[in-house]
Amino acid sequence: MNIVIYGTGGVGGYFGARLAQAGNNVTFIARGKHLEAIQKKGLQLKSTKGNYLVYPANATSTISGINNIDLILICVKTWQLNEVAKKIKPVLKESTLVISLLNGVENADVLCENLDKKHVLGGLCKVVSKVEDYGVINHVSYNPTIVFGELNNEKTERAIELEQIFLNAGITTKLASDIQKEIWTKFLFITTISAIGALTRATIGEMIDLEEIRKIMLQTAKEILTIANAKNINLPDNIIEKQFQVIENQPYNTTSSLQRDIMEGKPSELEAQNGTIVKMGKELGISTPVNTFIYHCLLPQENKARGLR
């Protein structure tokens, strides 16, 4: 399969390396010194599930010169998605599939606003990995997983074929029967831990250990569930209990990418996470005081990182 990984960070680097290892023709979109290192030395994956070096690695800074693409996995930051969608539109062939593996619940909507809906599948991933050095991806924890599905939840032939491609690459894969349920489940998990982690500058283990912080996380999750219910997302009644079990089972020193970005003074996915709950709450007439507090406490740092006042 001819696959483009748009964004070779922790997510794109991991899944792209595994897909290349399985024999697929993978092209990595990267930039700067990271791109230079990949072009010269290949893409090195460090993982508890086995190391691998993609060498030589097909890597470039732009998608415009790539032809006959079967699948594009978008693995940038959520705030970059609209721009990326515009860049990939000219290279799509009739059967090209596009899946966003980004955090957030509005990614498929953004893609469908820019691309013909026939190209777009819903998706998400579960993995804790990061760029350790230029050209080096370190898978830190979590069983790397891709969950995806048609936006109308049909088990189409193309979705079943893609499921097998991922499985053949050794990627834990779920072809969802309700992709919105899966996206919102991941969203509840990541939005409960990320921004509060940025505020406290603490790891997941440190936050869970403090009862008062744990209560704030619980209130954050309850507000997210209220919004999901108002939007008729089919989440189970015990979703918060289950997600807190997942949170508690994370390695003690785990931090989120949003948290790391804010702490490093970089633009983050704050708008796509807590900011989205605040926005939806206003649209639906639902109060979201905890998410609103967290969001606005971090907004000055986010604006500074983006060069905004």
Coordinates of C-alpha atoms in Angstrom, one line a residue:
M1 CA 0.0 0.0 0.0
N2 CA 1.2 3.5 -0.8
I3 CA 0.9 5.4 2.5
V4 CA 1.8 9.0 3.5
I5 CA 2.4 9.8 7.1
Y6 CA 1.7 13.5 7.4
G7 CA 3.6 14.5 10.5
T8 CA 6.4 12.4 11.7
G9 CA 6.2 13.0 15.5
G10 CA 5.7 10.4 18.2
V11 CA 2.4 9.2 16.6
G12 CA 3.2 9.3 12.9
G13 CA 6.8 8.1 13.5
Y14 CA 5.6 5.0 15.4
F15 CA 2.8 3.9 13.1
G16 CA 4.7 4.8 10.0
A17 CA 7.7 2.8 11.0
R18 CA 5.5 -0.3 11.7
L19 CA 3.7 0.1 8.4
A20 CA 7.1 0.4 6.6
Q21 CA 8.4 -2.6 8.5
A22 CA 5.5 -4.6 7.2
G23 CA 6.5 -3.9 3.6
N24 CA 4.3 -0.9 2.7
N25 CA 5.6 2.0 0.7
V26 CA 5.6 4.7 3.3
T27 CA 6.5 8.4 2.8
F28 CA 7.1 10.5 5.8
I29 CA 6.3 14.2 5.8
A30 CA 8.6 16.0 8.3
R31 CA 10.5 19.3 8.5
G32 CA 13.7 20.9 9.6
K33 CA 16.5 19.0 11.3
H34 CA 14.2 16.1 12.0
L35 CA 13.6 15.7 8.2
E36 CA 17.3 16.0 7.5
A37 CA 18.2 13.3 10.0
I38 CA 15.5 10.9 8.6
Q39 CA 16.8 11.5 5.1
K40 CA 20.4 10.9 6.0
K41 CA 20.2 8.2 8.7
G42 CA 16.7 6.8 8.4
L43 CA 13.9 6.8 11.0
Q44 CA 14.9 5.0 14.2
L45 CA 12.1 3.6 16.3
K46 CA 12.8 2.6 19.9
S47 CA 10.0 0.5 21.5
T48 CA 9.4 -2.1 24.1
K49 CA 7.6 -4.0 21.3
G50 CA 10.8 -4.1 19.3
N51 CA 13.2 -1.5 17.8
Y52 CA 13.3 -0.9 14.0
L53 CA 15.2 1.3 11.7
V54 CA 13.5 2.5 8.5
Y55 CA 16.4 2.9 6.2
P56 CA 16.5 4.3 3.6
A57 CA 13.4 6.2 4.5
N58 CA 11.2 8.1 2.0
A59 CA 11.0 11.5 3.6
T60 CA 10.1 15.0 2.3
S61 CA 8.7 18.3 3.5
T62 CA 5.8 18.5 1.1
I63 CA 3.1 16.1 -0.2
S64 CA 2.8 17.9 -3.6
G65 CA 5.2 15.7 -5.4
I66 CA 3.8 12.3 -4.2
N67 CA 1.6 10.4 -6.6
N68 CA -0.9 7.5 -6.4
I69 CA -1.5 7.7 -2.7
D70 CA -3.8 5.0 -1.2
L71 CA -3.8 6.3 2.4
I72 CA -2.9 9.4 4.3
L73 CA -2.6 9.2 8.0
I74 CA -2.6 12.8 9.5
C75 CA -0.5 12.9 12.6
V76 CA 0.2 16.6 13.1
K77 CA -1.3 18.7 15.9
T78 CA -5.0 19.4 15.8
W79 CA -4.5 23.2 15.3
Q80 CA -2.6 22.4 12.1
L81 CA -5.4 20.2 10.5
N82 CA -7.2 22.8 8.5
E83 CA -4.0 23.9 6.7
V84 CA -2.9 20.2 6.1
A85 CA -6.4 19.4 4.6
K86 CA -5.9 22.2 2.1
K87 CA -2.4 20.9 1.1
I88 CA -3.5 17.3 0.6
K89 CA -6.6 18.1 -1.5
P90 CA -4.7 18.4 -4.8
V91 CA -3.0 15.0 -4.5
L92 CA -6.0 12.9 -3.8
K93 CA -6.9 10.2 -6.3
E94 CA -10.5 8.8 -6.5
S95 CA -9.8 6.1 -4.0
T96 CA -7.4 7.8 -1.5
L97 CA -8.4 7.4 2.1
V98 CA -7.7 10.1 4.7
I99 CA -7.7 9.4 8.4
S100 CA -6.9 11.8 11.2
L101 CA -5.3 10.2 14.3
L102 CA -5.4 13.5 16.2
N103 CA -6.9 14.3 19.5
G104 CA -10.3 16.1 19.4
V105 CA -13.8 15.4 18.3
E106 CA -14.2 17.7 15.3
N107 CA -11.4 16.5 13.1
A108 CA -13.5 14.6 10.6
D109 CA -15.7 17.7 10.3
V110 CA -12.7 19.8 9.5
L111 CA -11.6 17.3 6.8
C112 CA -15.0 17.1 5.3
E113 CA -15.2 20.9 5.1
N114 CA -12.1 20.8 2.9
L115 CA -12.2 17.5 1.1
D116 CA -14.9 15.4 -0.6
K117 CA -16.5 13.4 2.2
K118 CA -15.9 10.1 0.3
H119 CA -12.2 10.3 1.2
V120 CA -12.7 10.7 5.0
L121 CA -12.8 8.0 7.6
G122 CA -13.0 8.7 11.4
G123 CA -10.0 7.7 13.5
L124 CA -7.9 8.0 16.6
C125 CA -4.9 6.3 18.1
K126 CA -3.7 5.3 21.5
V127 CA 0.0 5.5 22.1
V128 CA 2.5 7.3 24.4
S129 CA 5.5 8.1 22.2
K130 CA 7.7 11.1 21.4
V131 CA 10.5 12.5 19.3
E132 CA 13.5 11.7 21.4
D133 CA 16.0 13.2 19.0
Y134 CA 16.1 14.2 15.4
G135 CA 15.2 11.1 13.5
V136 CA 14.5 9.1 16.6
I137 CA 11.1 8.1 17.9
N138 CA 10.7 6.6 21.4
H139 CA 7.6 4.6 22.2
V140 CA 7.4 5.1 26.0
S141 CA 4.2 3.1 27.0
Y142 CA 0.7 1.9 26.0
N143 CA 0.0 -0.8 23.5
P144 CA -0.1 1.2 20.3
T145 CA -3.6 1.1 18.8
I146 CA -5.5 2.5 15.9
V147 CA -9.3 2.8 16.0
F148 CA -11.0 3.8 12.8
G149 CA -14.3 3.5 10.9
E150 CA -16.5 4.9 8.2
L151 CA -18.3 8.0 9.3
N152 CA -21.7 6.2 8.7
N153 CA -20.3 3.2 10.7
E154 CA -20.7 0.8 7.7
K155 CA -18.2 -2.1 7.5
T156 CA -17.2 -1.4 3.9
E157 CA -14.8 -3.4 1.9
R158 CA -12.2 -0.7 1.9
A159 CA -12.4 -0.4 5.7
I160 CA -12.0 -4.2 6.1
E161 CA -9.0 -4.2 3.7
L162 CA -7.4 -1.3 5.7
E163 CA -8.0 -3.1 9.0
Q164 CA -5.9 -6.0 7.6
I165 CA -3.1 -3.7 6.5
F166 CA -2.8 -2.4 10.1
L167 CA -3.0 -5.9 11.6
N168 CA -0.3 -7.1 9.2
A169 CA 1.9 -4.4 10.6
G170 CA 1.4 -5.7 14.1
I171 CA -0.7 -2.7 15.1
T172 CA -3.6 -3.4 17.6
T173 CA -6.5 -2.4 15.5
K174 CA -10.3 -1.9 16.0
L175 CA -12.7 -1.3 13.1
A176 CA -15.3 0.6 15.0
S177 CA -19.0 -0.1 14.8
D178 CA -19.6 3.4 16.3
I179 CA -16.7 5.7 15.5
Q180 CA -18.1 8.7 17.3
K181 CA -18.4 6.7 20.5
E182 CA -14.8 5.7 20.2
I183 CA -13.6 9.3 19.4
W184 CA -15.5 10.7 22.3
T185 CA -14.2 8.0 24.7
K186 CA -10.6 8.9 23.8
F187 CA -11.5 12.6 24.0
L188 CA -12.9 12.2 27.5
F189 CA -9.7 10.4 28.6
I190 CA -7.2 12.9 27.1
T191 CA -9.1 16.0 28.0
T192 CA -9.5 15.0 31.6
I193 CA -5.7 14.7 32.1
S194 CA -3.9 17.0 29.7
A195 CA -4.7 20.6 30.6
I196 CA -4.9 20.0 34.3
G197 CA -1.4 18.3 33.9
A198 CA -0.2 21.5 32.2
L199 CA -1.6 23.6 35.1
T200 CA -0.1 21.5 37.9
R201 CA 3.1 20.6 36.0
A202 CA 2.6 17.2 37.5
T203 CA 2.6 13.6 36.1
I204 CA -0.5 11.5 36.0
G205 CA 0.7 9.5 39.0
E206 CA 1.3 12.7 41.0
M207 CA -2.1 14.1 40.1
I208 CA -4.0 10.9 41.0
D209 CA -2.2 10.7 44.3
L210 CA -3.7 14.1 45.4
E211 CA -7.4 13.7 46.3
E212 CA -8.2 17.3 45.5
I213 CA -6.7 17.1 42.0
R214 CA -8.4 13.8 41.4
K215 CA -11.7 15.5 42.3
I216 CA -11.0 18.3 39.7
M217 CA -10.3 15.7 37.1
L218 CA -13.5 13.9 37.9
Q219 CA -15.5 17.1 37.6
T220 CA -13.8 17.8 34.2
A221 CA -14.8 14.4 33.0
K222 CA -18.4 14.8 34.2
E223 CA -18.8 18.1 32.2
I224 CA -17.4 16.4 29.1
L225 CA -19.9 13.5 29.5
T226 CA -22.8 16.0 29.9
I227 CA -21.8 17.6 26.6
A228 CA -21.5 14.2 24.9
N229 CA -24.9 13.2 26.1
A230 CA -26.5 16.4 24.8
K231 CA -25.0 15.7 21.4
N232 CA -26.5 12.2 21.5
I233 CA -23.1 10.4 21.6
N234 CA -23.7 6.8 22.7
L235 CA -21.4 6.6 25.7
P236 CA -22.0 4.0 28.4
D237 CA -23.1 5.0 31.8
N238 CA -19.9 3.8 33.4
I239 CA -17.6 5.6 30.9
I240 CA -16.0 7.8 33.6
E241 CA -15.3 4.9 35.9
K242 CA -13.7 3.0 33.0
Q243 CA -11.6 5.9 31.9
F244 CA -10.3 6.5 35.4
Q245 CA -9.2 2.9 35.5
V246 CA -7.2 3.6 32.4
I247 CA -5.8 6.7 33.9
E248 CA -4.7 4.9 37.0
N249 CA -3.0 2.2 35.0
Q250 CA -0.8 4.6 33.2
P251 CA 2.9 4.7 34.2
Y252 CA 3.4 7.0 37.2
N253 CA 5.5 9.5 35.2
T254 CA 3.3 9.8 32.2
T255 CA 2.6 13.2 30.8
S256 CA 0.4 14.3 27.8
S257 CA 1.6 16.0 24.6
L258 CA -0.5 19.0 25.3
Q259 CA 1.1 19.3 28.7
R260 CA 4.6 19.0 27.3
D261 CA 3.9 21.5 24.6
I262 CA 2.6 24.1 27.0
M263 CA 5.4 23.6 29.4
E264 CA 7.9 24.0 26.6
G265 CA 6.2 27.3 25.4
K266 CA 4.8 25.7 22.2
P267 CA 1.4 26.0 20.7
S268 CA -0.8 23.2 22.0
E269 CA -4.2 21.5 21.5
L270 CA -5.8 23.5 24.3
E271 CA -8.6 24.7 21.9
A272 CA -9.3 21.2 20.5
Q273 CA -9.7 19.8 24.0
N274 CA -11.0 21.9 26.9
G275 CA -11.6 24.8 24.6
T276 CA -14.0 22.7 22.6
I277 CA -16.0 21.7 25.7
V278 CA -16.2 25.4 26.6
K279 CA -17.4 26.3 23.1
M280 CA -19.9 23.5 22.9
G281 CA -21.2 24.3 26.4
K282 CA -22.0 27.9 25.2
E283 CA -23.7 26.6 22.1
L284 CA -25.8 24.1 24.0
G285 CA -26.5 26.3 27.0
I286 CA -24.7 24.0 29.4
S287 CA -22.5 25.2 32.2
T288 CA -18.9 23.9 32.1
P289 CA -17.2 25.8 35.0
V290 CA -14.2 23.5 35.6
N291 CA -13.3 23.2 31.9
T292 CA -13.8 26.9 31.6
F293 CA -11.5 27.7 34.5
I294 CA -8.8 25.3 33.3
Y295 CA -9.0 26.7 29.7
H296 CA -8.8 30.3 30.7
C297 CA -6.0 29.8 33.1
L298 CA -3.9 28.4 30.3
L299 CA -5.1 30.7 27.5
P300 CA -2.5 33.5 28.2
Q301 CA 0.3 31.0 27.7
E302 CA -1.4 29.5 24.6
N303 CA -1.8 33.0 23.1
K304 CA 1.8 33.8 23.9
A305 CA 3.0 30.6 22.2
R306 CA 1.0 31.6 19.1
G307 CA 2.2 35.2 19.1
L308 CA -1.3 36.5 19.9
R309 CA -2.4 39.1 22.4

